[in-house]
Tab-separated table of C-alpha atoms and ligand atoms in Angstrom:
chain	number	residue	atom	x	y	z
A	694	UNK	CA	-23.294	1.370	16.330
A	695	UNK	CA	-22.466	3.129	13.068
A	696	UNK	CA	-21.936	0.111	10.878
A	697	UNK	CA	-23.027	-1.228	7.521
A	698	UNK	CA	-23.282	-4.897	6.640
A	699	UNK	CA	-21.555	-5.256	3.281
A	700	UNK	CA	-20.581	-8.915	3.726
A	701	UNK	CA	-22.924	-10.083	0.940
A	702	UNK	CA	-21.019	-8.022	-1.651
A	703	UNK	CA	-17.878	-9.666	-3.066
A	704	UNK	CA	-14.847	-7.463	-2.483
A	705	UNK	CA	-11.136	-7.467	-3.306
A	706	UNK	CA	-8.657	-5.441	-1.252
A	707	UNK	CA	-6.640	-2.595	-2.818
A	708	UNK	CA	-5.933	-0.232	0.079
A	709	UNK	CA	-5.153	-0.346	3.780
A	710	UNK	CA	-8.327	0.604	5.646
A	711	UNK	CA	-9.079	2.708	7.610
A	712	UNK	CA	-7.163	5.480	5.856
A	713	UNK	CA	-5.884	8.028	8.409
A	714	UNK	CA	-7.689	11.230	9.361
A	715	UNK	CA	-5.266	14.106	10.095
A	716	UNK	CA	-5.697	17.726	11.238
A	717	UNK	CA	-4.356	20.427	8.869
A	718	UNK	CA	-2.258	22.228	11.469
A	719	UNK	CA	0.239	23.902	9.134
A	720	UNK	CA	-2.497	25.249	6.881
A	721	UNK	CA	-4.406	26.367	9.975
A	722	UNK	CA	-1.381	28.340	11.221
A	723	UNK	CA	-1.002	29.908	7.780
A	724	UNK	CA	-4.655	30.931	7.534
A	725	UNK	CA	-4.862	32.176	11.127
A	726	UNK	CA	-7.868	34.445	11.619
A	727	UNK	CA	-9.068	33.725	8.046
A	728	UNK	CA	-10.066	30.244	9.301
A	729	UNK	CA	-12.914	31.855	11.256
A	730	UNK	CA	-12.536	29.183	13.938
A	731	UNK	CA	-13.141	26.262	11.551
A	732	UNK	CA	-11.146	23.093	12.287
A	733	UNK	CA	-9.921	21.448	9.061
A	734	UNK	CA	-9.090	17.734	8.757
A	735	UNK	CA	-8.233	15.481	5.820
A	736	UNK	CA	-9.077	11.831	5.178
A	737	UNK	CA	-6.078	10.314	3.395
A	738	UNK	CA	-7.743	8.387	0.573
A	739	UNK	CA	-4.810	9.587	-1.531
A	740	UNK	CA	-2.422	7.164	0.204
A	741	UNK	CA	-1.036	4.670	-2.235
A	742	UNK	CA	-2.461	1.190	-1.947
A	743	UNK	CA	-2.228	-0.077	-5.495
A	744	UNK	CA	-1.272	1.963	-8.585
A	745	UNK	CA	-0.409	5.226	-6.836
A	746	UNK	CA	-3.632	5.435	-4.852
A	747	UNK	CA	-6.846	7.448	-5.010
A	748	UNK	CA	-10.580	7.288	-4.427
A	749	UNK	CA	-11.281	4.939	-7.339
A	750	UNK	CA	-9.640	2.083	-5.421
A	751	UNK	CA	-12.576	1.972	-2.982
A	752	UNK	CA	-14.993	1.539	-5.887
A	753	UNK	CA	-12.729	-0.956	-7.643
A	754	UNK	CA	-12.681	-3.201	-4.556
A	755	UNK	CA	-16.383	-3.865	-5.141
A	756	UNK	CA	-16.347	-3.615	-8.966
A	757	UNK	CA	-13.531	-6.115	-9.423
A	758	UNK	CA	-14.988	-8.207	-6.581
A	759	UNK	CA	-18.220	-8.517	-8.596
A	760	UNK	CA	-16.278	-9.198	-11.810
A	761	UNK	CA	-14.277	-11.943	-10.102
A	762	UNK	CA	-17.410	-13.496	-8.568
A	763	UNK	CA	-18.963	-13.707	-12.034
A	764	UNK	CA	-15.914	-15.321	-13.572
A	765	UNK	CA	-14.761	-12.372	-15.675
A	766	UNK	CA	-11.253	-12.390	-17.140
A	767	UNK	CA	-11.274	-8.935	-18.753
A	768	UNK	CA	-12.395	-5.475	-17.631
A	769	UNK	CA	-12.992	-2.427	-19.810
A	770	UNK	CA	-13.591	1.136	-18.721
A	771	UNK	CA	-13.784	4.666	-20.118
A	772	UNK	CA	-12.584	8.143	-19.185
A	773	UNK	CA	-10.738	11.264	-20.273
A	774	UNK	CA	-7.165	10.894	-21.532
A	775	UNK	CA	-5.837	11.722	-18.022
A	776	UNK	CA	-8.462	9.694	-16.131
A	777	UNK	CA	-7.367	8.602	-12.648
A	778	UNK	CA	-10.127	6.000	-12.733
A	779	UNK	CA	-8.708	4.460	-15.925
A	780	UNK	CA	-5.180	4.388	-14.449
A	781	UNK	CA	-6.350	2.757	-11.217
A	782	UNK	CA	-8.544	0.252	-13.092
A	783	UNK	CA	-5.448	-0.745	-15.089
A	784	UNK	CA	-3.401	-1.085	-11.884
A	785	UNK	CA	-6.054	-2.975	-9.902
A	786	UNK	CA	-6.658	-5.267	-12.904
A	787	UNK	CA	-2.929	-5.999	-13.134
A	788	UNK	CA	-2.847	-6.665	-9.386
A	789	UNK	CA	-5.725	-9.145	-9.523
A	790	UNK	CA	-5.024	-10.869	-12.830
A	791	UNK	CA	-7.591	-9.350	-15.212
A	792	UNK	CA	-6.820	-8.144	-18.739
A	793	UNK	CA	-7.722	-4.456	-19.053
A	794	UNK	CA	-8.745	-2.205	-21.953
A	795	UNK	CA	-9.315	1.555	-21.690
A	796	UNK	CA	-11.352	3.800	-24.032
A	797	UNK	CA	-10.001	7.299	-23.441
A	798	UNK	CA	-11.408	10.475	-24.996
A	799	UNK	CA	-9.506	13.691	-25.766
A	800	UNK	CA	-12.312	15.652	-24.147
A	801	UNK	CA	-10.151	18.240	-22.335
A	802	UNK	CA	-8.799	21.113	-24.490
A	803	UNK	CA	-5.113	20.462	-23.797
A	804	UNK	CA	-2.824	19.072	-26.475
A	805	UNK	CA	0.672	19.615	-25.049
A	806	UNK	CA	3.077	16.692	-24.703
A	807	UNK	CA	2.651	16.435	-20.916
A	808	UNK	CA	-1.137	16.155	-21.140
A	809	UNK	CA	-0.944	13.761	-24.097
A	810	UNK	CA	1.648	11.387	-22.742
A	811	UNK	CA	2.729	11.982	-19.150
A	812	UNK	CA	0.876	11.497	-15.848
A	813	UNK	CA	-1.905	8.930	-15.878
A	814	UNK	CA	-1.493	8.200	-19.603
A	815	UNK	CA	2.112	7.099	-19.046
A	816	UNK	CA	1.006	4.847	-16.173
A	817	UNK	CA	-1.816	3.204	-18.201
A	818	UNK	CA	0.860	1.757	-20.500
A	819	UNK	CA	3.089	0.801	-17.583
A	820	UNK	CA	0.233	-1.200	-16.005
A	821	UNK	CA	-0.150	-3.086	-19.286
A	822	UNK	CA	-3.606	-1.835	-20.291
A	823	UNK	CA	-4.594	-1.837	-23.960
A	824	UNK	CA	-5.486	1.793	-24.639
A	825	UNK	CA	-7.858	3.055	-27.351
A	826	UNK	CA	-7.589	6.841	-27.776
A	827	UNK	CA	-10.678	8.577	-29.152
A	828	UNK	CA	-11.720	12.070	-30.227
A	829	UNK	CA	-13.411	14.171	-27.543
A	830	UNK	CA	-16.943	13.710	-28.842
A	831	UNK	CA	-16.723	9.897	-29.265
A	832	UNK	CA	-19.282	7.656	-27.527
A	833	UNK	CA	-16.659	5.872	-25.442
A	834	UNK	CA	-19.088	3.721	-23.473
A	835	UNK	CA	-20.821	2.581	-26.698
A	836	UNK	CA	-17.452	1.672	-28.226
A	837	UNK	CA	-16.422	-0.120	-25.020
A	838	UNK	CA	-19.648	-2.167	-25.082
A	839	UNK	CA	-19.080	-3.041	-28.756
A	840	UNK	CA	-15.511	-4.138	-27.979
A	841	UNK	CA	-16.853	-6.253	-25.090
A	842	UNK	CA	-19.225	-8.011	-27.532
A	843	UNK	CA	-16.325	-8.755	-29.897
A	844	UNK	CA	-14.248	-10.205	-27.052
A	845	UNK	CA	-17.198	-12.263	-25.768
A	846	UNK	CA	-17.621	-13.748	-29.253
A	847	UNK	CA	-13.987	-14.882	-28.905
A	848	UNK	CA	-14.835	-16.633	-25.633
A	849	UNK	CA	-13.659	-13.980	-23.153
A	850	UNK	CA	-15.741	-12.981	-20.104
A	851	UNK	CA	-15.870	-9.212	-19.986
A	852	UNK	CA	-17.065	-6.653	-17.451
A	853	UNK	CA	-17.552	-3.002	-18.489
A	854	UNK	CA	-17.324	-0.289	-15.800
A	855	UNK	CA	-18.912	3.117	-16.437
A	856	UNK	CA	-17.093	6.446	-16.195
A	857	UNK	CA	-15.455	6.929	-12.787
A	858	UNK	CA	-16.553	3.419	-11.744
A	859	UNK	CA	-19.708	5.085	-10.421
A	860	UNK	CA	-22.183	2.224	-10.843
A	861	UNK	CA	-24.284	1.369	-7.764
A	862	UNK	CA	-21.842	-1.459	-6.961
A	863	UNK	CA	-18.888	0.944	-7.295
A	864	UNK	CA	-20.608	3.489	-5.026
A	865	UNK	CA	-20.663	0.880	-2.249
A	866	UNK	CA	-16.983	1.729	-1.742
A	867	UNK	CA	-17.918	5.186	-0.466
A	868	UNK	CA	-20.911	3.931	1.511
A	869	UNK	CA	-18.351	1.780	3.338
A	870	UNK	CA	-16.142	4.864	3.687
A	871	UNK	CA	-18.994	6.764	5.384
A	872	UNK	CA	-19.182	4.031	8.035
A	873	UNK	CA	-15.380	4.117	8.354
A	874	UNK	CA	-15.424	7.903	8.925
A	875	UNK	CA	-18.170	7.671	11.560
A	876	UNK	CA	-16.263	5.065	13.531
A	877	UNK	CA	-13.018	7.115	13.341
A	878	UNK	CA	-14.976	10.202	14.394
A	879	UNK	CA	-16.223	8.327	17.486
A	880	UNK	CA	-12.675	7.148	18.322
A	881	UNK	CA	-11.222	10.649	17.902
A	882	UNK	CA	-14.064	12.307	19.787
A	883	UNK	CA	-14.487	14.738	16.876
A	884	UNK	CA	-17.947	15.223	15.381
A	885	UNK	CA	-17.594	16.258	11.761
A	886	UNK	CA	-20.115	18.901	10.703
A	887	UNK	CA	-19.266	18.368	7.020
A	888	UNK	CA	-17.554	15.694	4.941
A	889	UNK	CA	-16.361	17.486	1.799
A	890	UNK	CA	-15.287	15.983	-1.526
A	891	UNK	CA	-14.888	16.754	-5.217
A	892	UNK	CA	-17.753	15.645	-7.470
A	893	UNK	CA	-16.850	14.287	-10.909
A	894	UNK	CA	-18.794	11.167	-11.897
A	895	UNK	CA	-20.729	11.648	-8.627
A	896	UNK	CA	-20.057	8.214	-7.127
A	897	UNK	CA	-17.997	9.431	-4.193
A	898	UNK	CA	-20.627	11.880	-2.956
A	899	UNK	CA	-23.465	9.464	-3.832
A	900	UNK	CA	-21.819	6.608	-1.945
A	901	UNK	CA	-21.146	8.768	1.132
A	902	UNK	CA	-24.745	10.080	1.150
A	903	UNK	CA	-26.192	6.582	0.685
A	904	UNK	CA	-23.964	5.143	3.408
A	905	UNK	CA	-24.922	7.905	5.855
A	906	UNK	CA	-28.628	7.416	5.117
A	907	UNK	CA	-28.387	3.624	5.443
A	908	UNK	CA	-26.776	4.077	8.879
A	909	UNK	CA	-29.515	6.502	9.895
A	910	UNK	CA	-27.405	9.669	9.753
A	911	UNK	CA	-28.099	12.888	7.850
A	912	UNK	CA	-26.936	12.467	4.209
A	913	UNK	CA	-26.352	16.248	4.081
A	914	UNK	CA	-23.240	15.682	6.183
A	915	UNK	CA	-21.673	14.898	2.794
A	916	UNK	CA	-21.081	17.940	0.618
A	917	UNK	CA	-19.362	18.252	-2.752
A	918	UNK	CA	-17.901	20.808	-5.099
A	919	UNK	CA	-18.773	19.882	-8.695
A	920	UNK	CA	-15.894	19.814	-11.206
A	921	UNK	CA	-17.464	18.022	-14.183
A	922	UNK	CA	-21.207	18.614	-14.717
A	923	UNK	CA	-22.867	21.932	-13.897
A	924	UNK	CA	-24.446	22.195	-10.461
A	925	UNK	CA	-28.040	21.170	-11.297
A	926	UNK	CA	-26.932	18.238	-13.483
A	927	UNK	CA	-24.389	17.126	-10.864
A	928	UNK	CA	-27.124	17.239	-8.210
A	929	UNK	CA	-29.471	15.155	-10.360
A	930	UNK	CA	-26.745	12.576	-11.118
A	931	UNK	CA	-25.683	12.353	-7.476
A	932	UNK	CA	-29.257	11.863	-6.254
A	933	UNK	CA	-29.897	9.128	-8.862
A	934	UNK	CA	-26.703	7.297	-7.958
A	935	UNK	CA	-27.301	7.640	-4.217
A	936	UNK	CA	-30.789	6.159	-4.600
A	937	UNK	CA	-29.524	3.333	-6.830
A	938	UNK	CA	-26.910	2.558	-4.158
A	939	UNK	CA	-29.526	2.681	-1.390
A	940	UNK	CA	-31.574	0.151	-3.384
A	941	UNK	CA	-28.691	-2.294	-2.743
A	942	UNK	CA	-28.070	-1.292	0.884
A	943	UNK	CA	-31.423	-0.409	2.392
A	944	UNK	CA	-34.244	-1.181	-0.061
A	945	UNK	CA	-37.194	1.143	0.476
A	946	UNK	CA	-35.024	4.108	1.580
A	947	UNK	CA	-34.929	7.113	-0.767
A	948	UNK	CA	-33.216	10.475	-0.702
A	949	UNK	CA	-34.878	13.654	-1.959
A	950	UNK	CA	-33.171	16.513	-3.871
A	951	UNK	CA	-32.883	18.636	-0.699
A	952	UNK	CA	-30.680	15.960	0.873
A	953	UNK	CA	-27.868	16.365	-1.671
A	954	UNK	CA	-25.566	19.333	-0.921
A	955	UNK	CA	-23.605	20.436	-4.016
A	956	UNK	CA	-21.805	23.658	-4.942
A	957	UNK	CA	-21.015	24.123	-8.644
A	958	UNK	CA	-19.441	27.563	-8.433
A	959	UNK	CA	-15.773	26.475	-8.405
A	960	UNK	CA	-15.796	24.382	-11.588
A	961	UNK	CA	-14.475	27.255	-13.714
A	962	UNK	CA	-14.877	26.987	-17.491
A	963	UNK	CA	-15.240	23.227	-17.461
A	964	UNK	CA	-13.845	19.806	-16.652
A	965	UNK	CA	-10.060	19.676	-16.598
A	966	UNK	CA	-9.653	23.414	-17.253
A	967	UNK	CA	-7.459	25.008	-14.548
A	968	UNK	CA	-8.777	27.831	-12.341
A	969	UNK	CA	-6.847	30.348	-10.203
A	970	UNK	CA	-8.545	28.853	-7.103
A	971	UNK	CA	-7.253	25.377	-7.992
A	972	UNK	CA	-3.694	26.610	-8.570
A	973	UNK	CA	-3.702	28.452	-5.240
A	974	UNK	CA	-5.153	25.467	-3.364
A	975	UNK	CA	-2.615	22.991	-4.782
A	976	UNK	CA	0.300	25.314	-3.948
A	977	UNK	CA	-0.985	26.208	-0.477
A	978	UNK	CA	-1.553	22.591	0.542
A	979	UNK	CA	1.885	21.639	-0.823
A	980	UNK	CA	3.694	24.467	0.980
A	981	UNK	CA	1.903	24.386	4.332
A	982	UNK	CA	1.281	20.640	4.681
A	983	UNK	CA	3.529	18.804	2.193
A	984	UNK	CA	0.369	17.179	0.796
A	985	UNK	CA	-0.623	16.884	-2.862
A	986	UNK	CA	-4.002	17.832	-4.282
A	987	UNK	CA	-4.672	17.250	-8.005
A	988	UNK	CA	-5.442	19.821	-10.722
A	989	UNK	CA	-8.742	18.349	-11.972
A	990	UNK	CA	-10.713	17.300	-8.869
A	991	UNK	CA	-9.403	17.791	-5.357
A	992	UNK	CA	-7.588	21.049	-6.207
A	993	UNK	CA	-10.811	22.688	-7.403
A	994	UNK	CA	-12.820	21.246	-4.518
A	995	UNK	CA	-10.303	22.329	-1.886
A	996	UNK	CA	-10.150	25.742	-3.588
A	997	UNK	CA	-13.929	25.944	-3.101
A	998	UNK	CA	-13.634	24.904	0.533
A	999	UNK	CA	-10.899	27.503	1.190
A	1000	UNK	CA	-12.994	30.190	-0.481
A	1001	UNK	CA	-16.023	29.343	1.653
A	1002	UNK	CA	-14.032	29.107	4.895
A	1003	UNK	CA	-12.546	32.572	4.246
A	1004	UNK	CA	-16.017	33.885	3.364
A	1005	UNK	CA	-17.350	32.671	6.715
A	1006	UNK	CA	-19.699	30.095	5.156
A	1007	UNK	CA	-18.635	27.412	7.649
A	1008	UNK	CA	-19.512	27.960	11.304
A	1009	UNK	CA	-16.841	28.759	13.922
A	1010	UNK	CA	-15.986	25.604	15.872
A	1011	UNK	CA	-17.144	23.266	13.087
A	1012	UNK	CA	-14.876	20.331	12.308
A	1013	UNK	CA	-14.741	19.906	8.515
A	1014	UNK	CA	-13.313	16.760	6.943
A	1015	UNK	CA	-11.962	17.020	3.384
A	1016	UNK	CA	-11.551	13.721	1.540
A	1017	UNK	CA	-8.143	13.681	-0.189
A	1018	UNK	CA	-9.049	11.671	-3.286
A	1019	UNK	CA	-5.625	11.325	-4.944
A	1020	UNK	CA	-4.971	12.127	-8.598
A	1021	UNK	CA	-1.312	13.045	-8.051
A	1022	UNK	CA	-0.200	11.870	-11.573
A	1023	UNK	CA	-2.401	14.668	-12.971
A	1024	UNK	CA	0.115	17.213	-11.646
A	1025	UNK	CA	2.676	15.927	-14.155
A	1026	UNK	CA	0.148	16.196	-16.988
A	1027	UNK	CA	-0.548	19.836	-16.037
A	1028	UNK	CA	3.066	20.967	-15.819
A	1029	UNK	CA	2.241	23.845	-18.194
A	1030	UNK	CA	-0.567	25.173	-15.984
A	1031	UNK	CA	1.695	25.346	-12.927
A	1032	UNK	CA	4.625	26.770	-14.887
A	1033	UNK	CA	2.544	29.539	-16.553
A	1034	UNK	CA	0.712	30.727	-13.474
B	2000	PLP	C1	-12.639	10.650	-9.812
B	2000	PLP	C2	-12.016	11.567	-8.856
B	2000	PLP	C3	-12.794	12.362	-7.986
B	2000	PLP	C4	-14.281	12.425	-8.046
B	2000	PLP	O1	-14.921	11.243	-7.696
B	2000	PLP	P1	-16.316	10.866	-8.369
B	2000	PLP	O2	-16.730	9.668	-7.652
B	2000	PLP	O3	-16.021	10.615	-9.844
B	2000	PLP	O4	-17.232	12.016	-8.216
B	2000	PLP	C5	-12.151	13.151	-7.052
B	2000	PLP	N1	-10.803	13.196	-7.008
B	2000	PLP	C6	-10.025	12.475	-7.822
B	2000	PLP	C7	-8.556	12.626	-7.709
B	2000	PLP	C8	-10.604	11.633	-8.781
B	2000	PLP	O5	-9.825	10.932	-9.597
């Protein structure tokens, strides 16, 4: 039985699980022979539970569960100005009665009005978070910790989540998702050869790899396209986080570098900077499936997957599952990129 016992970890509920797995039939018809016999599926982690939905909700179920269990009343997190994680932390905090503060850096070289104030940034205010905007090079986590100390001195109980919510406790959300995928795969009678995701703060890939290993399956089933760090740094981060997560799930189990499959060649010039592959992927998925990828993460990752499918890098007959991780508000922040291209 492909299951994981996570009952000892406190958890809140922010999305309807299991999220559906669907075949990409319209995209398949469009690609035709270019598919090289690969069967593409998506896991709909973009479906809105709370706050517009996205992969961070799975991490926040465990992060806010731990915060609640320890009596916290306030949560603080960090991210880029258009962070999906920050937006979903604000929403999940509002949903479960925590005060929320966000330390957001202007780390992406975009200064237009849509990037500065639309998309996720608009929603942060709507969800009632207190937002601190910082220059790109600011030490946001250091400032968040200092703010937490100030609030604690005033009698508040504060929890600080790292970038992307990718602490070992946050990664449990995607370890649980690995078990969820394996049980859906058994029900569908489809054996996935690859589970593909974007890699930003590395917690999604790390959690999937840790969950697979804890269940006794090959962690290389999980594969990611890096969009934030360069390939070697992303691989190092993902391995560290997977092992820290395994220390909670299956103490004594360790992954080695060869068990983490990462491709960094579709990141483009850097985090949050559009690429032609991303723009094509977002448009193609929208027009052939009516589904929305995002410009920063899933668009680049799906662009990488499309490139590799066309290049024959996936085997004919393989079923490949792409995790739709959300991030739809980012489209509104990148209006200029879609309009120009
Ligand atoms: C954060 C994010 C990712 C990447 O997840 P990590 O766990 O940070 O690697 C992928 N897609 C979207 C839309 C995200 O917001």
